[in-house]
PDB file of C-alpha atoms in Angstrom:
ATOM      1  CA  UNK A   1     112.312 122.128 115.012  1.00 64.00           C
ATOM      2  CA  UNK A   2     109.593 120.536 113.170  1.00 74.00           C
ATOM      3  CA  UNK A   3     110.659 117.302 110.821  1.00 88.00           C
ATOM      4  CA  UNK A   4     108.905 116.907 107.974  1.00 96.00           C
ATOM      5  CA  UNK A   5     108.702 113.112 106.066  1.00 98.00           C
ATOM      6  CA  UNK A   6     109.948 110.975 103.899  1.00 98.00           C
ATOM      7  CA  UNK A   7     107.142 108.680 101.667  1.00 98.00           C
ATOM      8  CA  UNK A   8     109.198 106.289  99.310  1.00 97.00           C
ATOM      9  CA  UNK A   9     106.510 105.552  96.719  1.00 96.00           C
ATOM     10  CA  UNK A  10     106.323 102.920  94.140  1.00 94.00           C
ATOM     11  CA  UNK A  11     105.136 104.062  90.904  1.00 93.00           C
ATOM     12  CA  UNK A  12     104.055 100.911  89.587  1.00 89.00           C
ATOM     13  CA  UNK A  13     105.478  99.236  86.329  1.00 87.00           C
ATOM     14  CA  UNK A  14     106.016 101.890  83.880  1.00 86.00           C
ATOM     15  CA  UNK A  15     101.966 102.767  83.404  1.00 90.00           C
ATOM     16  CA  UNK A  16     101.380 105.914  84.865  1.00 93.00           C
ATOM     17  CA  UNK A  17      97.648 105.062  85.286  1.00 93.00           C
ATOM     18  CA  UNK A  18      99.017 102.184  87.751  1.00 92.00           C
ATOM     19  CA  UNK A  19     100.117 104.573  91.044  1.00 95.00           C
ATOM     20  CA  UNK A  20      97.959 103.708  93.762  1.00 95.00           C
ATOM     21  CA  UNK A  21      95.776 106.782  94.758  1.00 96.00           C
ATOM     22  CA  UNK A  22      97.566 107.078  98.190  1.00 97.00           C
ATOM     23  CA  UNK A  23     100.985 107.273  95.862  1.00 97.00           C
ATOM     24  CA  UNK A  24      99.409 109.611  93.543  1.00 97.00           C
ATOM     25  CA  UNK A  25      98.017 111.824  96.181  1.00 97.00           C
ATOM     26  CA  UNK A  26     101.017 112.097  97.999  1.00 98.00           C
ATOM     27  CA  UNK A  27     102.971 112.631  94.761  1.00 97.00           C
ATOM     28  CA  UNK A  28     100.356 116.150  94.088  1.00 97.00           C
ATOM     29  CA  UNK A  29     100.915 117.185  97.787  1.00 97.00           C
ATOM     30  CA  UNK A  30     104.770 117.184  98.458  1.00 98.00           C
ATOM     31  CA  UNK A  31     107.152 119.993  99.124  1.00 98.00           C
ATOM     32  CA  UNK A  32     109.887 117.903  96.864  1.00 98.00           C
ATOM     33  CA  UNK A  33     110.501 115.130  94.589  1.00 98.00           C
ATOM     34  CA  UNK A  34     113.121 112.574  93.624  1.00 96.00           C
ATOM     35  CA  UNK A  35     112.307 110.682  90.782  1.00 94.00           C
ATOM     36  CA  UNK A  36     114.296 107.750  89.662  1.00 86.00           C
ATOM     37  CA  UNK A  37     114.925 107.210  85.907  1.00 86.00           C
ATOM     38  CA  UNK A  38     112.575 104.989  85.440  1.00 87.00           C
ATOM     39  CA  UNK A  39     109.417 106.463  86.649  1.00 91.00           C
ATOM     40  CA  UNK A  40     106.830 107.203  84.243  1.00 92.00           C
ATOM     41  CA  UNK A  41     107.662 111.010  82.665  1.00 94.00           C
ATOM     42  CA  UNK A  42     104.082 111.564  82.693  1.00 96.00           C
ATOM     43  CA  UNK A  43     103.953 111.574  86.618  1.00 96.00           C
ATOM     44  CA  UNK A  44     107.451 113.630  87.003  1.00 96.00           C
ATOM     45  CA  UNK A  45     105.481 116.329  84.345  1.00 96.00           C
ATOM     46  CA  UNK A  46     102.681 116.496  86.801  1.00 96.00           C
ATOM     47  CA  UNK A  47     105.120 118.020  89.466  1.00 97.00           C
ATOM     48  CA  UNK A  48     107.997 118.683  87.467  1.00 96.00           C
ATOM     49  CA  UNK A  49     108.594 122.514  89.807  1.00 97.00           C
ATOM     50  CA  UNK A  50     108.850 119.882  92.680  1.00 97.00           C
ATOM     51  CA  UNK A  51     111.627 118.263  91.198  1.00 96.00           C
ATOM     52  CA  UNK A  52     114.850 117.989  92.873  1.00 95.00           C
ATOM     53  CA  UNK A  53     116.398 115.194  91.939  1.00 90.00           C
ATOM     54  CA  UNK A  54     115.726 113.428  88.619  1.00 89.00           C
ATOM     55  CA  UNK A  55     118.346 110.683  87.126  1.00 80.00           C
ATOM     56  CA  UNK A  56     119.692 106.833  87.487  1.00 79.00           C
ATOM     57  CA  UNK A  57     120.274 106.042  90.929  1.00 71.00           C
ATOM     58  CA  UNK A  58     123.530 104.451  90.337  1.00 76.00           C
ATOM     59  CA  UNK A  59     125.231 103.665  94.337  1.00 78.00           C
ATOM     60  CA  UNK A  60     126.685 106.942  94.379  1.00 84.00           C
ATOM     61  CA  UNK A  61     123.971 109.092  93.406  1.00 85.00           C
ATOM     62  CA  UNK A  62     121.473 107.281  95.549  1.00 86.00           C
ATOM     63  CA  UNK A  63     123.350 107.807  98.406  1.00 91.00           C
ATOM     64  CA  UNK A  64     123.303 111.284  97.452  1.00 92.00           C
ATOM     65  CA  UNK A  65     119.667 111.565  96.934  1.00 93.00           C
ATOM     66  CA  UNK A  66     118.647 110.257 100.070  1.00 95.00           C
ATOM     67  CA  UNK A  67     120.673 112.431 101.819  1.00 96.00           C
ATOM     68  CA  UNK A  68     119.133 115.369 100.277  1.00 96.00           C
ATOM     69  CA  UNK A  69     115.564 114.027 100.839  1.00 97.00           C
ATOM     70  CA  UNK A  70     117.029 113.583 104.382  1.00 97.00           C
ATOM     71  CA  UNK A  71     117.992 117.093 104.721  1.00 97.00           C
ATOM     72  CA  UNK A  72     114.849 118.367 102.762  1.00 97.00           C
ATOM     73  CA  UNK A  73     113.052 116.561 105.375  1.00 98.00           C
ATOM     74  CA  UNK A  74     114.729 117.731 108.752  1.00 97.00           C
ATOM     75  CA  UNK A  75     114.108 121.776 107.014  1.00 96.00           C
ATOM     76  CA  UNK A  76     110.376 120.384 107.816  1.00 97.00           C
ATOM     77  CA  UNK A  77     109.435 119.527 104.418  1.00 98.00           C
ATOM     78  CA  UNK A  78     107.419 116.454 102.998  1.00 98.00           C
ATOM     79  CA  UNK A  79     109.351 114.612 100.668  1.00 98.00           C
ATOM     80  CA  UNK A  80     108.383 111.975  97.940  1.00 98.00           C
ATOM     81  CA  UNK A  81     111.352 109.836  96.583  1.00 96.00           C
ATOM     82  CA  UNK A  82     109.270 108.351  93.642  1.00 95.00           C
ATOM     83  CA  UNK A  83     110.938 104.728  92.531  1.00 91.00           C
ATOM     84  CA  UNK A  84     109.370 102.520  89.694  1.00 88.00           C
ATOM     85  CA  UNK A  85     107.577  99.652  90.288  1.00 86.00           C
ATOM     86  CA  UNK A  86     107.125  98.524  93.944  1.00 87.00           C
ATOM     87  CA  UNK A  87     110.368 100.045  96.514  1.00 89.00           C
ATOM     88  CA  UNK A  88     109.873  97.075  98.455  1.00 83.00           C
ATOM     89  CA  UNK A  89     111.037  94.648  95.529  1.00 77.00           C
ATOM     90  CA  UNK A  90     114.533  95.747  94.860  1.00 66.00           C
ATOM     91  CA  UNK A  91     113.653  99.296  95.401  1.00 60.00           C
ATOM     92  CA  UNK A  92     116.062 100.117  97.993  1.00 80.00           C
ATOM     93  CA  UNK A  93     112.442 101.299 100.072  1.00 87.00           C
ATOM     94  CA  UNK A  94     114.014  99.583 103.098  1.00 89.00           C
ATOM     95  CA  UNK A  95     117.585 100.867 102.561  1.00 90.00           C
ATOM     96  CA  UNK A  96     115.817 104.688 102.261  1.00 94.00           C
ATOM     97  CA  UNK A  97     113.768 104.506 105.469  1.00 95.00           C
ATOM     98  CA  UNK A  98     116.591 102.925 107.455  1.00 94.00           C
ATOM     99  CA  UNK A  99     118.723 105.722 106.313  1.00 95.00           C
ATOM    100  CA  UNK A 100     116.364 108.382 107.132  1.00 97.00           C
ATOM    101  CA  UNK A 101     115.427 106.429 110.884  1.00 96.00           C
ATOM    102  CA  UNK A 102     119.403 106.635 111.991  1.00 96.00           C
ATOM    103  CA  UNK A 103     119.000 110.427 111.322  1.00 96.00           C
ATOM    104  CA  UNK A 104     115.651 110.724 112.936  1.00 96.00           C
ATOM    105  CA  UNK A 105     113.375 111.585 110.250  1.00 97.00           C
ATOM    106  CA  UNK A 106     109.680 109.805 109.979  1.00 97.00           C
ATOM    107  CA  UNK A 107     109.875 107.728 106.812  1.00 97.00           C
ATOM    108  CA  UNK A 108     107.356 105.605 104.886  1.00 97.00           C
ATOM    109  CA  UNK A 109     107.114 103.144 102.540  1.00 96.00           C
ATOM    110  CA  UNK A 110     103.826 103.293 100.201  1.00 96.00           C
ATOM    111  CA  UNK A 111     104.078 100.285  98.196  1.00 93.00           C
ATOM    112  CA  UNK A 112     103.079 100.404  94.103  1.00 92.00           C
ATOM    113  CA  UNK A 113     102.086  97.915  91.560  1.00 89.00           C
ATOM    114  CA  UNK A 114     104.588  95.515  90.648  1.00 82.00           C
ATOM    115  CA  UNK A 115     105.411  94.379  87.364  1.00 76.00           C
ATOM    116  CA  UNK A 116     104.197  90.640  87.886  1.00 74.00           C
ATOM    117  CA  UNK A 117     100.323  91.690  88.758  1.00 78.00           C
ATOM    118  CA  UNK A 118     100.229  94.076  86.407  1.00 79.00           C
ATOM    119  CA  UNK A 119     101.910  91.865  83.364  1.00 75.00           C
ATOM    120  CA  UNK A 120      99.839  89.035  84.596  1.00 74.00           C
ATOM    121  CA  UNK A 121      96.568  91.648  84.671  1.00 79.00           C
ATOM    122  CA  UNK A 122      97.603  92.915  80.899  1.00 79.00           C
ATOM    123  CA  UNK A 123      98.198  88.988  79.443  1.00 74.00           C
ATOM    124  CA  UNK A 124      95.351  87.711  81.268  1.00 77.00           C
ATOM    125  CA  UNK A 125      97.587  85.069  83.197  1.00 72.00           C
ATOM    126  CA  UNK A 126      95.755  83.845  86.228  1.00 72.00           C
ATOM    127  CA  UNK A 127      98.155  83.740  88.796  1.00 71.00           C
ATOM    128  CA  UNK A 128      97.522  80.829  91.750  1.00 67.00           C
ATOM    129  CA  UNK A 129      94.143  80.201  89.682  1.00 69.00           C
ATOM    130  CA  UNK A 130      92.427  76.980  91.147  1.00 67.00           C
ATOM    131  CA  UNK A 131      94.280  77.231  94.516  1.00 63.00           C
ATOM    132  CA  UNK A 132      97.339  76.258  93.050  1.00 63.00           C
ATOM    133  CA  UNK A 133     100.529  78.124  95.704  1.00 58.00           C
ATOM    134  CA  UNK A 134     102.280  81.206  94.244  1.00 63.00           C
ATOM    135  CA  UNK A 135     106.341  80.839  94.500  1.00 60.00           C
ATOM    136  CA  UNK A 136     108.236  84.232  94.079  1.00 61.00           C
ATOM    137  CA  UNK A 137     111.916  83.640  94.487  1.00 57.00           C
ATOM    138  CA  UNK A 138     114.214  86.824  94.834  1.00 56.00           C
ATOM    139  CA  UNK A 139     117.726  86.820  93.414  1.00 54.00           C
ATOM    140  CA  UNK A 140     120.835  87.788  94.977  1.00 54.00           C
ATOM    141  CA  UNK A 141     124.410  88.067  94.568  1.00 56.00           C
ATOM    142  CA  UNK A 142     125.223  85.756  97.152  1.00 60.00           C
ATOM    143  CA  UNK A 143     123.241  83.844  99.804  1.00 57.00           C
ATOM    144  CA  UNK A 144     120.274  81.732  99.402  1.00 56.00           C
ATOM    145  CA  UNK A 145     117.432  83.115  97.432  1.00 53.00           C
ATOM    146  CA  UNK A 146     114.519  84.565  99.688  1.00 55.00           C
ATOM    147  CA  UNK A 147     111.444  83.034  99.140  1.00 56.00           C
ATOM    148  CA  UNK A 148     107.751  84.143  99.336  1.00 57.00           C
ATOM    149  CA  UNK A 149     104.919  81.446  98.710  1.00 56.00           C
ATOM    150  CA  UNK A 150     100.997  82.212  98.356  1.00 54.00           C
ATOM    151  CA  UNK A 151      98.977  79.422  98.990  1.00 52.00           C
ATOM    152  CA  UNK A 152      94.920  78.961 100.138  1.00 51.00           C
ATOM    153  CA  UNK A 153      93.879  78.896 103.310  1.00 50.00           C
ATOM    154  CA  UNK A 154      93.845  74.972 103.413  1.00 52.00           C
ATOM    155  CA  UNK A 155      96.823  74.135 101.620  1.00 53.00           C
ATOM    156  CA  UNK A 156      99.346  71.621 102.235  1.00 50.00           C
ATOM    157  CA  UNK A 157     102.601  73.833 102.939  1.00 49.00           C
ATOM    158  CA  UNK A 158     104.564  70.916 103.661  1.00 46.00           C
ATOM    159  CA  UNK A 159     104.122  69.354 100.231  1.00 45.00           C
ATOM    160  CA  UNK A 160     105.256  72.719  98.619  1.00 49.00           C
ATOM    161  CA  UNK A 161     107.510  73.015 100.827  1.00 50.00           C
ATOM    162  CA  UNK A 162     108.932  69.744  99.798  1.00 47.00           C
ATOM    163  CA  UNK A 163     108.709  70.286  95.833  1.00 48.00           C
ATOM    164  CA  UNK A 164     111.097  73.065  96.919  1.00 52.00           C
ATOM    165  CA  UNK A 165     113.346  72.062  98.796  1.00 51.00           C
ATOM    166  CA  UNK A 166     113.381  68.041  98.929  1.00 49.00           C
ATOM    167  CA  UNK A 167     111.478  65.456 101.081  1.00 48.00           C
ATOM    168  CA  UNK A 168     111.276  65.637 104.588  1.00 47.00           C
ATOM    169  CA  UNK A 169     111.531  69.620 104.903  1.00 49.00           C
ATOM    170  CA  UNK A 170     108.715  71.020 106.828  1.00 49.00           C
ATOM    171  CA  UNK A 171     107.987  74.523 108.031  1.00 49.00           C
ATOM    172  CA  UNK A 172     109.078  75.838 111.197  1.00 46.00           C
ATOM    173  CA  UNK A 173     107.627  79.093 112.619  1.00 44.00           C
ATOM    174  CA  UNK A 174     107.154  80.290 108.953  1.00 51.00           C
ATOM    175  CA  UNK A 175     109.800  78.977 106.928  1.00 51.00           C
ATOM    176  CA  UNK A 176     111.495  75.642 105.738  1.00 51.00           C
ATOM    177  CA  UNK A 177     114.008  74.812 108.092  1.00 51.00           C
ATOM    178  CA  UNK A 178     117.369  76.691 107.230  1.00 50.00           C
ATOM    179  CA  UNK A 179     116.303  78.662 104.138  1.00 50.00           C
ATOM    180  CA  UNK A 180     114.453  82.272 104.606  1.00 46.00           C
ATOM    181  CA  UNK A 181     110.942  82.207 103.305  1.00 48.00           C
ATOM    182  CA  UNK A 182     107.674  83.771 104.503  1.00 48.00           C
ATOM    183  CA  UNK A 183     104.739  81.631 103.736  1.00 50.00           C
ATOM    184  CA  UNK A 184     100.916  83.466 103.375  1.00 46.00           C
ATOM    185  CA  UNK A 185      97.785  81.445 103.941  1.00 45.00           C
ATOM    186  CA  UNK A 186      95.047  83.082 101.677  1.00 44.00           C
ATOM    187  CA  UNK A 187      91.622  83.099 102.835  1.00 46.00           C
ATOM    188  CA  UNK A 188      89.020  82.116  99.977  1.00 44.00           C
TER     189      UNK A 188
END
């Protein structure tokens, strides 16, 4: 039996000029397609006989769209589940992939354009201009907030790191101690 794949792409932030050219590419060259509501109509148009699945991804019908991409994929076909923005940031990329793993089918996420570069890009907002640390907190329904800070190569985590969370909190292996966070050094 020969699997196909799944490619959860992000369409970026409602632009359809934003897809990233792997995204876009992939989009042209896939057996099938499941959109999510929110994906730029111009890009569903471009495949629209590829369409299987096209509607809000409420809980229930997500669950039933990935397991038809799942099943579209094990009949050896490559499938594109097309989500706005980027499927990493609340996307359900990870939930897809997982999903599609436990039933042995190659999955992969191709991220897309997110909202905040491309609003930033648009208003000309200069995000982390000067050197000055990027802080992108995610919410959640319950748990602590993860956290994701840019930074320069040379700067001083452990005073961000304090403004955050309170003096005398340092980071260990990657993350103030007892809160989830991922910190990137950016080389200038």
């Amino acid at each position: 039996m020969v699997l196909g794949k799944i490619y959860v792409v992000g369409a970026g932030p409602g632009d359809p000029e934003l897809i990233t050219l792997r995204g876009f590419f992939l989009l042209l060259s896939a057996d099938a397609v499941i959109a999510g509501s929110l994906v730029p109509e111009e890009l569903v148009d471009l495949v629209r006989e590829k369409v299987v699945y096209r509607e809000r991804l409420t809980k229930e019908r997500h669950e039933e769209a990935v397991a038809t991409a799942i099943r579209l994929a094990k009949e050896g076909k490559t499938v594109v589940v097309l989500k706005n923005g980027d499927p990493v940031l609340y996307g359900r990329g990870f939930e897809i992939c997982e999903e599609a793993n436990r039933e042995g089918v190659p999955c992969e996420i191709v991220p897309g354009v997110t909202s905040l570069t491309a609003a930033a890009a648009k208003y000309k907002i200069p995000i982390g201009r000067g050197g000055r640390p990027i802080l992108l907190k995610t919410g959640r329904s319950s748990g602590d907030p993860d956290v994701v800070i840019f930074m320069p190569e040379n700067g001083a985590e452990g005073l961000v790191v304090e403004d955050l969370y309170g003096p005398g909190e340092r980071i260990y292996q990657g993350k103030p101690r007892g809160r989830p966070a991922i910190v990137f050094q950016i080389k200038g």
